[in-house]
mmCIF file of C-alpha atoms and ligand atoms in Angstrom:
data_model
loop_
_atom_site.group_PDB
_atom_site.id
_atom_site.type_symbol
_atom_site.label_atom_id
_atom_site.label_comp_id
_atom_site.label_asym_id
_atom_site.label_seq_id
_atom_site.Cartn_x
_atom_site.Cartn_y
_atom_site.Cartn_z
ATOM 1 C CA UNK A 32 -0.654 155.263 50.293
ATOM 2 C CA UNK A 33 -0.191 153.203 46.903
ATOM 3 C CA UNK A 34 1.156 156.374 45.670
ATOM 4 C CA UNK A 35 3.835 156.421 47.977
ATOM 5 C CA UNK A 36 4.642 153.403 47.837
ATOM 6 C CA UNK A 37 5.280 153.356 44.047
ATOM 7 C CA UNK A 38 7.500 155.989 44.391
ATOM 8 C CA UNK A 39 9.670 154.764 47.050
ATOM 9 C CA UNK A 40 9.850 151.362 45.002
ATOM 10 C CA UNK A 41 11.501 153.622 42.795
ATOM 11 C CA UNK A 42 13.824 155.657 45.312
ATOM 12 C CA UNK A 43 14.824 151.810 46.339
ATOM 13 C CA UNK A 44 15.243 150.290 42.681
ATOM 14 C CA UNK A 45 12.274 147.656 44.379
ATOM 15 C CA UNK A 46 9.900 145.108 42.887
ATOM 16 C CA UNK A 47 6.514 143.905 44.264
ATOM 17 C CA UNK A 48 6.751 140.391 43.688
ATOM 18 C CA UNK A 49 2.890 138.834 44.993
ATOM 19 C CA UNK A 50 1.390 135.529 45.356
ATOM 20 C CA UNK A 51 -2.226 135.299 43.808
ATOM 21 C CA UNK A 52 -3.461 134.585 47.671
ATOM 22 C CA UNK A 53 -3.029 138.525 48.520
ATOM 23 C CA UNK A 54 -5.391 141.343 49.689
ATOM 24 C CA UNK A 55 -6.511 142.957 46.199
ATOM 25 C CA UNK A 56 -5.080 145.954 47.817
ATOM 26 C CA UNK A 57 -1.433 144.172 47.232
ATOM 27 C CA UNK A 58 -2.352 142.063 43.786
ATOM 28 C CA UNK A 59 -2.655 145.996 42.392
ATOM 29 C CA UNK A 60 0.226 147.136 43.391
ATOM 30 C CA UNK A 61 2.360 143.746 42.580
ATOM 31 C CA UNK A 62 5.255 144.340 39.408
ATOM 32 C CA UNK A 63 4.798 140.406 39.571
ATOM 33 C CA UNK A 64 1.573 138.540 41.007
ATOM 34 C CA UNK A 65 1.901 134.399 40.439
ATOM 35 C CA UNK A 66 2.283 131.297 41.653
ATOM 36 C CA UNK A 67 5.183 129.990 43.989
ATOM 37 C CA UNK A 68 7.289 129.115 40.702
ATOM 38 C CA UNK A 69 6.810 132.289 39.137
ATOM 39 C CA UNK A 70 8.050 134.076 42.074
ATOM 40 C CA UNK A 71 10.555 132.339 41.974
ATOM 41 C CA UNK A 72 11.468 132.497 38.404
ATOM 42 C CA UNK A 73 10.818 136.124 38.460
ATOM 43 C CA UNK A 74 12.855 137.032 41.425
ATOM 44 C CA UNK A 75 15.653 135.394 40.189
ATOM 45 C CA UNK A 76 15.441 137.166 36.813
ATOM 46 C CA UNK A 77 15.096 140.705 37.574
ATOM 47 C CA UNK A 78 17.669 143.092 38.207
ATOM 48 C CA UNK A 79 16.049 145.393 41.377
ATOM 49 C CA UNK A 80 18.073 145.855 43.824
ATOM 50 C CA UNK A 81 15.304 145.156 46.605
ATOM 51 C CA UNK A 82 12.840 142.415 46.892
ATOM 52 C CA UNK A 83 9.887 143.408 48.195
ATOM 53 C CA UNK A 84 7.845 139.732 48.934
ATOM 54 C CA UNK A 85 4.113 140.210 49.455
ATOM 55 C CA UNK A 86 3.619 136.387 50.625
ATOM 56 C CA UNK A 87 4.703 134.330 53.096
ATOM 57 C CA UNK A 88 7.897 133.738 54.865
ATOM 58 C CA UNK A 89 9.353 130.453 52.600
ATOM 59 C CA UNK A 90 8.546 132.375 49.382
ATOM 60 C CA UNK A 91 11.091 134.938 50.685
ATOM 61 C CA UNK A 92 13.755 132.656 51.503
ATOM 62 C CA UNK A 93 13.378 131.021 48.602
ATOM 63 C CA UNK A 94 14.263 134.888 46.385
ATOM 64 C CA UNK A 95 17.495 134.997 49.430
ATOM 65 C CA UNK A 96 18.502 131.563 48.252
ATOM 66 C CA UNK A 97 18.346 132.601 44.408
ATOM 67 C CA UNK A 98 19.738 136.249 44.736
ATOM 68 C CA UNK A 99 21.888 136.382 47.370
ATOM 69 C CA UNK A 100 23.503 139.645 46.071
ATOM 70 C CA UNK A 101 19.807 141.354 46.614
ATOM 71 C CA UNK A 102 17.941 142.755 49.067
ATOM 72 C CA UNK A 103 14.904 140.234 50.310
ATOM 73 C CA UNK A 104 12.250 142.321 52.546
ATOM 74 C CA UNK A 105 9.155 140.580 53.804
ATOM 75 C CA UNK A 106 6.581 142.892 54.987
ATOM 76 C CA UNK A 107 5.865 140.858 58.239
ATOM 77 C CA UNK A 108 7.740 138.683 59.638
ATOM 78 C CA UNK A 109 4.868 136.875 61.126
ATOM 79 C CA UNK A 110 3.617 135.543 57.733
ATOM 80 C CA UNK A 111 4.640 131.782 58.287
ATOM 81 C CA UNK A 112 3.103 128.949 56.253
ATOM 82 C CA UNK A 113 1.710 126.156 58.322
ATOM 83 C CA UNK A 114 2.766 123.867 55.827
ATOM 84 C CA UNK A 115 6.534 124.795 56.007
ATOM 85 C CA UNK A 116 6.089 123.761 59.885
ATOM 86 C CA UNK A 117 4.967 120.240 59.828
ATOM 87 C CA UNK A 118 8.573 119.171 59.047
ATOM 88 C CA UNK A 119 11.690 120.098 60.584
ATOM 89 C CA UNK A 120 15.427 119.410 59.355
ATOM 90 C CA UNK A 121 15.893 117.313 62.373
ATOM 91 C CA UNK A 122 12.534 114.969 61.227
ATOM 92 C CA UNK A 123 14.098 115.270 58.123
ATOM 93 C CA UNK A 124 17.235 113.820 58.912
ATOM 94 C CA UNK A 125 15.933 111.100 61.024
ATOM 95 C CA UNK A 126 13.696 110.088 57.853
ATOM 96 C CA UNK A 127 16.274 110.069 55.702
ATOM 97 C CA UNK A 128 18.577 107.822 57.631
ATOM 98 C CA UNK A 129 15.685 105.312 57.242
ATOM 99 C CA UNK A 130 15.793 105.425 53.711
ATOM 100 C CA UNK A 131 19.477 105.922 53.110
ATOM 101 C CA UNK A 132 18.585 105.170 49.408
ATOM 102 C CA UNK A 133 15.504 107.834 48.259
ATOM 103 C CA UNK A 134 15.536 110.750 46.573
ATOM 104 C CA UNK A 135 14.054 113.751 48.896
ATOM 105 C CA UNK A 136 11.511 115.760 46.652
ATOM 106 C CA UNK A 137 10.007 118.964 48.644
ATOM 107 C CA UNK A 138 7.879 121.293 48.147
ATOM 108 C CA UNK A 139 8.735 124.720 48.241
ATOM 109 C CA UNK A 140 6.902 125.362 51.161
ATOM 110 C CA UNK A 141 9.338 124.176 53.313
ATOM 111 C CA UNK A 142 12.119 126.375 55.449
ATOM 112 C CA UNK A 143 15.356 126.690 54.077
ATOM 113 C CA UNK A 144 16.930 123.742 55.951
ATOM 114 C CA UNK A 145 14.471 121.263 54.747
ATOM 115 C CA UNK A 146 15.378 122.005 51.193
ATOM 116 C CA UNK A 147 19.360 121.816 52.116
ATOM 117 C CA UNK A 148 18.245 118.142 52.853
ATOM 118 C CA UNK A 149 16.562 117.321 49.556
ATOM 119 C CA UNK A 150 17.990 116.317 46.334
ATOM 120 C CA UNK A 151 14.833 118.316 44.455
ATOM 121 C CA UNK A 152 12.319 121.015 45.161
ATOM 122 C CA UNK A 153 8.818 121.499 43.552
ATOM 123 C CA UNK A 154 5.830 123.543 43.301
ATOM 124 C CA UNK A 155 2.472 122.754 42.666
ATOM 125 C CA UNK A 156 2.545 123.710 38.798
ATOM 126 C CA UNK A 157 5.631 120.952 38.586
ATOM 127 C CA UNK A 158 5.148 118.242 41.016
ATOM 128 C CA UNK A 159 5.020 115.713 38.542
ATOM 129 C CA UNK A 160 7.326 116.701 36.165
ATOM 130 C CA UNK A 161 9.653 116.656 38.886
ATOM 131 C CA UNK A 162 9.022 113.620 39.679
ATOM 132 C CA UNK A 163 8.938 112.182 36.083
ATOM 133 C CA UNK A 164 12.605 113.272 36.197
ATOM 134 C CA UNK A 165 13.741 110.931 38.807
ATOM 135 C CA UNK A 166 15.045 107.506 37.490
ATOM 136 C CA UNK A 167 11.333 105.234 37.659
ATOM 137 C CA UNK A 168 13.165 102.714 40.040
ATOM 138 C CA UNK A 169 14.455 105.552 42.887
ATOM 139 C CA UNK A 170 12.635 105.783 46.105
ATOM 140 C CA UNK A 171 10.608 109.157 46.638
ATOM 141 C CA UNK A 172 10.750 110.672 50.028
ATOM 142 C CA UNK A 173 8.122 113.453 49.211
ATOM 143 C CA UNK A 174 7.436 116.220 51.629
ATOM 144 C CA UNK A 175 5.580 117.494 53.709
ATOM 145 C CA UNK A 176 2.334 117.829 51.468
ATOM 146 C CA UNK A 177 1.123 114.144 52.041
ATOM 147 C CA UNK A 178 -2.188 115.831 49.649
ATOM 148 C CA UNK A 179 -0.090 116.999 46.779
ATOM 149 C CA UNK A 180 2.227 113.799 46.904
ATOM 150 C CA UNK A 181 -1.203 111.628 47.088
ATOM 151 C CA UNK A 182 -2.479 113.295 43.961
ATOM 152 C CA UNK A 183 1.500 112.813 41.873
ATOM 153 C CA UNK A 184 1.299 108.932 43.624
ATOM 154 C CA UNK A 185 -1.878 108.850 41.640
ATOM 155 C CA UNK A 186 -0.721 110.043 37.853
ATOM 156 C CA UNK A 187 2.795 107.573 38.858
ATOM 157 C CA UNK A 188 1.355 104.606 40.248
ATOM 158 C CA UNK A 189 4.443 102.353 39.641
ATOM 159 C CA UNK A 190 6.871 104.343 41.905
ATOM 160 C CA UNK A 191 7.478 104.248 45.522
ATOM 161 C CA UNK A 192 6.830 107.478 46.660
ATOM 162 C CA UNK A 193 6.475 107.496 50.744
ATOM 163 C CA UNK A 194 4.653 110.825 51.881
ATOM 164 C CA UNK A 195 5.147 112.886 54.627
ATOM 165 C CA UNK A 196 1.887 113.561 56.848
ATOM 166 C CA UNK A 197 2.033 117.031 56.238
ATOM 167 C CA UNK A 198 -0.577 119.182 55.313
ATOM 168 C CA UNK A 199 -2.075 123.162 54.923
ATOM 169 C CA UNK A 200 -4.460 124.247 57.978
ATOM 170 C CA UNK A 201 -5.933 126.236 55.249
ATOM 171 C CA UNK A 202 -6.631 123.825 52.060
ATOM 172 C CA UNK A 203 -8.269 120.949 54.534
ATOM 173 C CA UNK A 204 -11.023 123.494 55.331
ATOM 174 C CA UNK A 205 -12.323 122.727 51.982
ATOM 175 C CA UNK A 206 -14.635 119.710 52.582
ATOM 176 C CA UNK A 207 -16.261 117.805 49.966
ATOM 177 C CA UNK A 208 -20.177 118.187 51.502
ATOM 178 C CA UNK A 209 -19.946 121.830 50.236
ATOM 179 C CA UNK A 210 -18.537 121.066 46.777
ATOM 180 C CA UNK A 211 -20.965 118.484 45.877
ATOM 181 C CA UNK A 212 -23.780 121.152 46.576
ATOM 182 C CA UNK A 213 -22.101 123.539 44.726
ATOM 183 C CA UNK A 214 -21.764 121.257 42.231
ATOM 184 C CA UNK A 215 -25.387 120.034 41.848
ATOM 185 C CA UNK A 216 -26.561 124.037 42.465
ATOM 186 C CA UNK A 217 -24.299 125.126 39.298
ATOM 187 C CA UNK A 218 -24.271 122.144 36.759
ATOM 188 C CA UNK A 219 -22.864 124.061 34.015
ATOM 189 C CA UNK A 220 -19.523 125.423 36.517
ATOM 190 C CA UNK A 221 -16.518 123.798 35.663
ATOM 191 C CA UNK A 222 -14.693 122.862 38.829
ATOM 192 C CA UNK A 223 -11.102 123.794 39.266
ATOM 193 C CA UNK A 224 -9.216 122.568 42.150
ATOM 194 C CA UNK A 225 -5.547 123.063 44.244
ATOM 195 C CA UNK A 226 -3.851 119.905 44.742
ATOM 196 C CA UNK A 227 -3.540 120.768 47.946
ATOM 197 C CA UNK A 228 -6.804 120.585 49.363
ATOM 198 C CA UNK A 229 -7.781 118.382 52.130
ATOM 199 C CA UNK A 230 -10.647 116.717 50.485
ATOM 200 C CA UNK A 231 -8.354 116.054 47.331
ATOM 201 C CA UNK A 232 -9.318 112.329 46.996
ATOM 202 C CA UNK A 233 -13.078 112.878 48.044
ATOM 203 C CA UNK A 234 -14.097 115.586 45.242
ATOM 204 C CA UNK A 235 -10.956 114.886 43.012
ATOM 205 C CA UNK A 236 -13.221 112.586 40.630
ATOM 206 C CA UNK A 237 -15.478 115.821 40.646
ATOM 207 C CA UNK A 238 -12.963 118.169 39.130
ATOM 208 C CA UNK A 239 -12.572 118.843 35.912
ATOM 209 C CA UNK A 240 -9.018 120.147 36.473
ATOM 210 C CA UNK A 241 -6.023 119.944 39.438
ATOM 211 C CA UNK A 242 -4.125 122.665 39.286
ATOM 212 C CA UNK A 243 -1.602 125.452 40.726
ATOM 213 C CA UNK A 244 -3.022 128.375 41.806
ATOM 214 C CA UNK A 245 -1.531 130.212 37.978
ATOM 215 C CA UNK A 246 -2.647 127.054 36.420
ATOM 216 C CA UNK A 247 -6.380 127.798 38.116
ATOM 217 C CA UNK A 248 -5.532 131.891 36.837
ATOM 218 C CA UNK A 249 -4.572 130.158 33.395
ATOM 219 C CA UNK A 250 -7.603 127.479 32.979
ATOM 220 C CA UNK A 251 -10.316 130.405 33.993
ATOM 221 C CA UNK A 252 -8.820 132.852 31.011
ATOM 222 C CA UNK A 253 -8.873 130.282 28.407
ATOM 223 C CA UNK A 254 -12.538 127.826 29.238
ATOM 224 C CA UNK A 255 -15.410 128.650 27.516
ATOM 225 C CA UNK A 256 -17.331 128.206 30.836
ATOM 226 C CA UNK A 257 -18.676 130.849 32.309
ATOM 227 C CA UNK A 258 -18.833 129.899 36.004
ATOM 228 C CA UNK A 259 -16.333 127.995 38.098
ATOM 229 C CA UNK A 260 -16.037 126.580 41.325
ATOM 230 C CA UNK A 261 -12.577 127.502 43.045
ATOM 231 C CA UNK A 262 -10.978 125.040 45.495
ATOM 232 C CA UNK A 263 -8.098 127.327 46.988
ATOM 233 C CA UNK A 264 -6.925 130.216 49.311
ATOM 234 C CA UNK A 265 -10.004 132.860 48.439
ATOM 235 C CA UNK A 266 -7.483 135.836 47.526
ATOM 236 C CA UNK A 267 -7.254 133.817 44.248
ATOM 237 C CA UNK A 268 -11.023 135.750 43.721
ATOM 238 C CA UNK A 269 -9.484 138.808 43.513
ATOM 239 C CA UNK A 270 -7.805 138.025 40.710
ATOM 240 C CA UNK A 271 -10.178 136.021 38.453
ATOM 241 C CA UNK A 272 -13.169 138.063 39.099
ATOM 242 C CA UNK A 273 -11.022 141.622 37.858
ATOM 243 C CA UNK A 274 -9.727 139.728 34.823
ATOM 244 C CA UNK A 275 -12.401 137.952 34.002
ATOM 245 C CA UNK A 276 -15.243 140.212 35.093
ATOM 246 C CA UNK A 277 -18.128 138.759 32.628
ATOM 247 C CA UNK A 278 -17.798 134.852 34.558
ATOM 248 C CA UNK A 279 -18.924 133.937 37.850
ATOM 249 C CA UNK A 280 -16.311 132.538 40.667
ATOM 250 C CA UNK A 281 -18.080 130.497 43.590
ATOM 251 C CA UNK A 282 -15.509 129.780 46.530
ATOM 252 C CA UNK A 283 -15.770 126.184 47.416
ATOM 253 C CA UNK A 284 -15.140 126.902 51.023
ATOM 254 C CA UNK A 285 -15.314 130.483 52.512
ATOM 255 C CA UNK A 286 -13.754 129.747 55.268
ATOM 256 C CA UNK A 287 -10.455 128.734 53.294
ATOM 257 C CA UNK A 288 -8.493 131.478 54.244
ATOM 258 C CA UNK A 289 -4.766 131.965 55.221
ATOM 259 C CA UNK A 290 -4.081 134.360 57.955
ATOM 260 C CA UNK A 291 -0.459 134.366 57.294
ATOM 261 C CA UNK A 292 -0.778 135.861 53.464
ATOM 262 C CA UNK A 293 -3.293 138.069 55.064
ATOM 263 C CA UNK A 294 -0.996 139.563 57.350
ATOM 264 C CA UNK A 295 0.608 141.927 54.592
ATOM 265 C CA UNK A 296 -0.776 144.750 53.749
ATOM 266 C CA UNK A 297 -0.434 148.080 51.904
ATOM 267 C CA UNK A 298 0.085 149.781 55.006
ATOM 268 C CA UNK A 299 3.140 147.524 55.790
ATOM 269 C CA UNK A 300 4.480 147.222 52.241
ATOM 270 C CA UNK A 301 4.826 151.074 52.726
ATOM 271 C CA UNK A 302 6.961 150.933 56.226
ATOM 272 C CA UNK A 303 8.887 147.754 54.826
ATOM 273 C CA UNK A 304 10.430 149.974 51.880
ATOM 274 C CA UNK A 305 10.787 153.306 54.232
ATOM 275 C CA UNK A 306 12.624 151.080 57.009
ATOM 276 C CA UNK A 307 13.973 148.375 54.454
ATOM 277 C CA UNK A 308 12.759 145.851 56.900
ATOM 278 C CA UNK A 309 12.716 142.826 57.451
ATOM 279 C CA UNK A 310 15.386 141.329 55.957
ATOM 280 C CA UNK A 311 15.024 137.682 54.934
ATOM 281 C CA UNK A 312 18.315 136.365 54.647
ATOM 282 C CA UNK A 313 19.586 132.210 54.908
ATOM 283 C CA UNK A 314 23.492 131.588 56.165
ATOM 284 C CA UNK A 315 25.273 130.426 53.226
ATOM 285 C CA UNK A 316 26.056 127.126 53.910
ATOM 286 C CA UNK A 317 21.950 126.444 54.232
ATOM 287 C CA UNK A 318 21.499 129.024 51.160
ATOM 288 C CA UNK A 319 24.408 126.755 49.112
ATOM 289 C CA UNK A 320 22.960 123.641 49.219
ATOM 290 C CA UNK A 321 18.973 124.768 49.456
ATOM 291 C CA UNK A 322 20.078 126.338 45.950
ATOM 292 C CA UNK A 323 20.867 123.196 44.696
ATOM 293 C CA UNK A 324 17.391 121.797 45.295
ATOM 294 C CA UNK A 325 16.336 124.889 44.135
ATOM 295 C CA UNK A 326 18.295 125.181 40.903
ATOM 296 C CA UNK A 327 17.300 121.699 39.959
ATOM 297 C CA UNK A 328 13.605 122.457 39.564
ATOM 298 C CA UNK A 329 14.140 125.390 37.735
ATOM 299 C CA UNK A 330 15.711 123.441 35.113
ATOM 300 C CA UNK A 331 12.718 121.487 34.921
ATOM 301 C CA UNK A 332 10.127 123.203 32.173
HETATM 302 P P1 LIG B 493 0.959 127.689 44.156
HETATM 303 O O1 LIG B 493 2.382 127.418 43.859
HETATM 304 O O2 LIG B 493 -0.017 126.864 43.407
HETATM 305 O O3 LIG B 493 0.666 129.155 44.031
HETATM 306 O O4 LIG B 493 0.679 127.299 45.670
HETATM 307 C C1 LIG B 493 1.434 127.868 46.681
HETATM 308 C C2 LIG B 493 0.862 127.689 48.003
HETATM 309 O O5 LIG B 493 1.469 128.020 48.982
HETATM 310 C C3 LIG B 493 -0.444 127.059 48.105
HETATM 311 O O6 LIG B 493 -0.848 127.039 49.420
#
């Protein structure tokens, strides 16, 4: 099966492009495997004709948005992101009129309408960078990830940013009880951490770093430890165990595991590149201005 699909990525001039929370099965396969940024960035830069997004459904909207003039597939339409659902344009709106004044920051998981609305999108890996690069006296509508804006409130104290009480069904299954055992079992781990988890300002004074799932990829290569405790999606494993095969990777929380990334497989890489399904594509009005919000992160280094 990987086989054929690497050849009819080449029969459809296609990349892989993979976030680090897929099956190994896909993470092999991937031309690009990263974070929600370097998707982006990557998507954006290459010159294949097709897409192919192994992730979930915001990631590919987000390549649409960038490269109109290519062809975005997404394996299965059913991969969603929880996260992109707990706000909608209309909430949005309504918010917005309350604060005539703010600048709308959201994170990329949100659908394409959401970012239409905002002045500024961000990932994980730029969060506060983006925010650094808002004038300090501006009102900050940040959304939806009220766990991710807590931890940026944090580093910028003197701003007004208001968060939106959004958060990942996955990340909150990682629950501080667990980590402090881990903790006390392997003294010598060092503890790495998503921004997004749940129990971000209950084990956040435990971690020795907060960081984007590449920033987690990044952090393991480098340290001189040689076991870590992982607060994120589990596919991340996959990853840092095959590149870093002489350290030991403890999950914080087994259980934290997104059905929606988990929903592409090899299987259904291979029938998106025979059928060239499904298309991901945003109208352009919606694509124009999402771009925008889009455009001004990538700017951001
Ligand atoms: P990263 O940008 O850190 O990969 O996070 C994306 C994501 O969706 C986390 O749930």
């Amino acid at each position: 099966m990987k086989d054929k699909v690497l050849e009819l990525k080449k029969k459809r001039n296609a990349v892989i492009v993979a976030h680090n929370y897929q099956l190994g099965e896909i993470q092999n396969i991937a031309d690009y495997l990263g974070d929600s940024l370097g998707m982006a960035h990557f998507g954006a830069a290459s010159t294949a004709q097709t897409i192919v997004i192994c992730g979930v459904h915001f990631m590919a909207e987000s390549a649409a948005i960038l490269s109109p003039e290519k062809t975005v597939l997404i394996p299965d339409l059913a991969a969603g992101c929880s996260l992109a659902e707990c706000i909608t344009a209309a909430q949005l709106t309504e918010w917005k009129k309350e604060h005539p004044q703010a600048v709308v920051v959201s994170y990329v998981n949100t659908t394409a309408e959401v970012k239409a609305l905002s002045d500024i999108c961000c990932t994980s890996s730029n969060a506060l960078k983006v925010v650094q690069s808002i004038p300090e006296d501006k009102e900050i509508l940040f959304v939806p990830d009220m766990y991710l804006g807590t931890w940026v409130r944090m580093q910028e104290p003197k701003r007004k940013i208001r968060l939106w009480n959004g958060s990942c069904h996955t990340h909150v299954r990682i629950r501080p009880e667990p980590i402090a055992k881990l903790k006390a079992d392997h003294p010598k781990a060092e503890f790495l951490m998503h921004p997004e988890c749940g129990c971000l300002t209950a084990s956040m004074g435990l971690a020795d770093k907060i960081l984007s799932t590449d920033g987690i990829i990044k952090r393991a290569r480098e340290s001189a430890a040689k076991e870590f405790i992982i607060a994120t999606e589990t596919g991340i494993l996959h990853r840092l165990k095959k590149e870093n095969p002489e350290k030991t990777f403890y999950p914080a929380a087994e259980e934290a595991t997104c059905e929606f990334m988990k929903k592409i497989t090899l299987e259904k890489v291979l029938w998106s590149l025979e059928d060239m399904q499904y298309r991901v594509t945003v109208p352009k009005d919606t694509a124009e201005r999402a771009r925008k919000a889009l455009d001004a992160m990538m700017q951001i280094q």
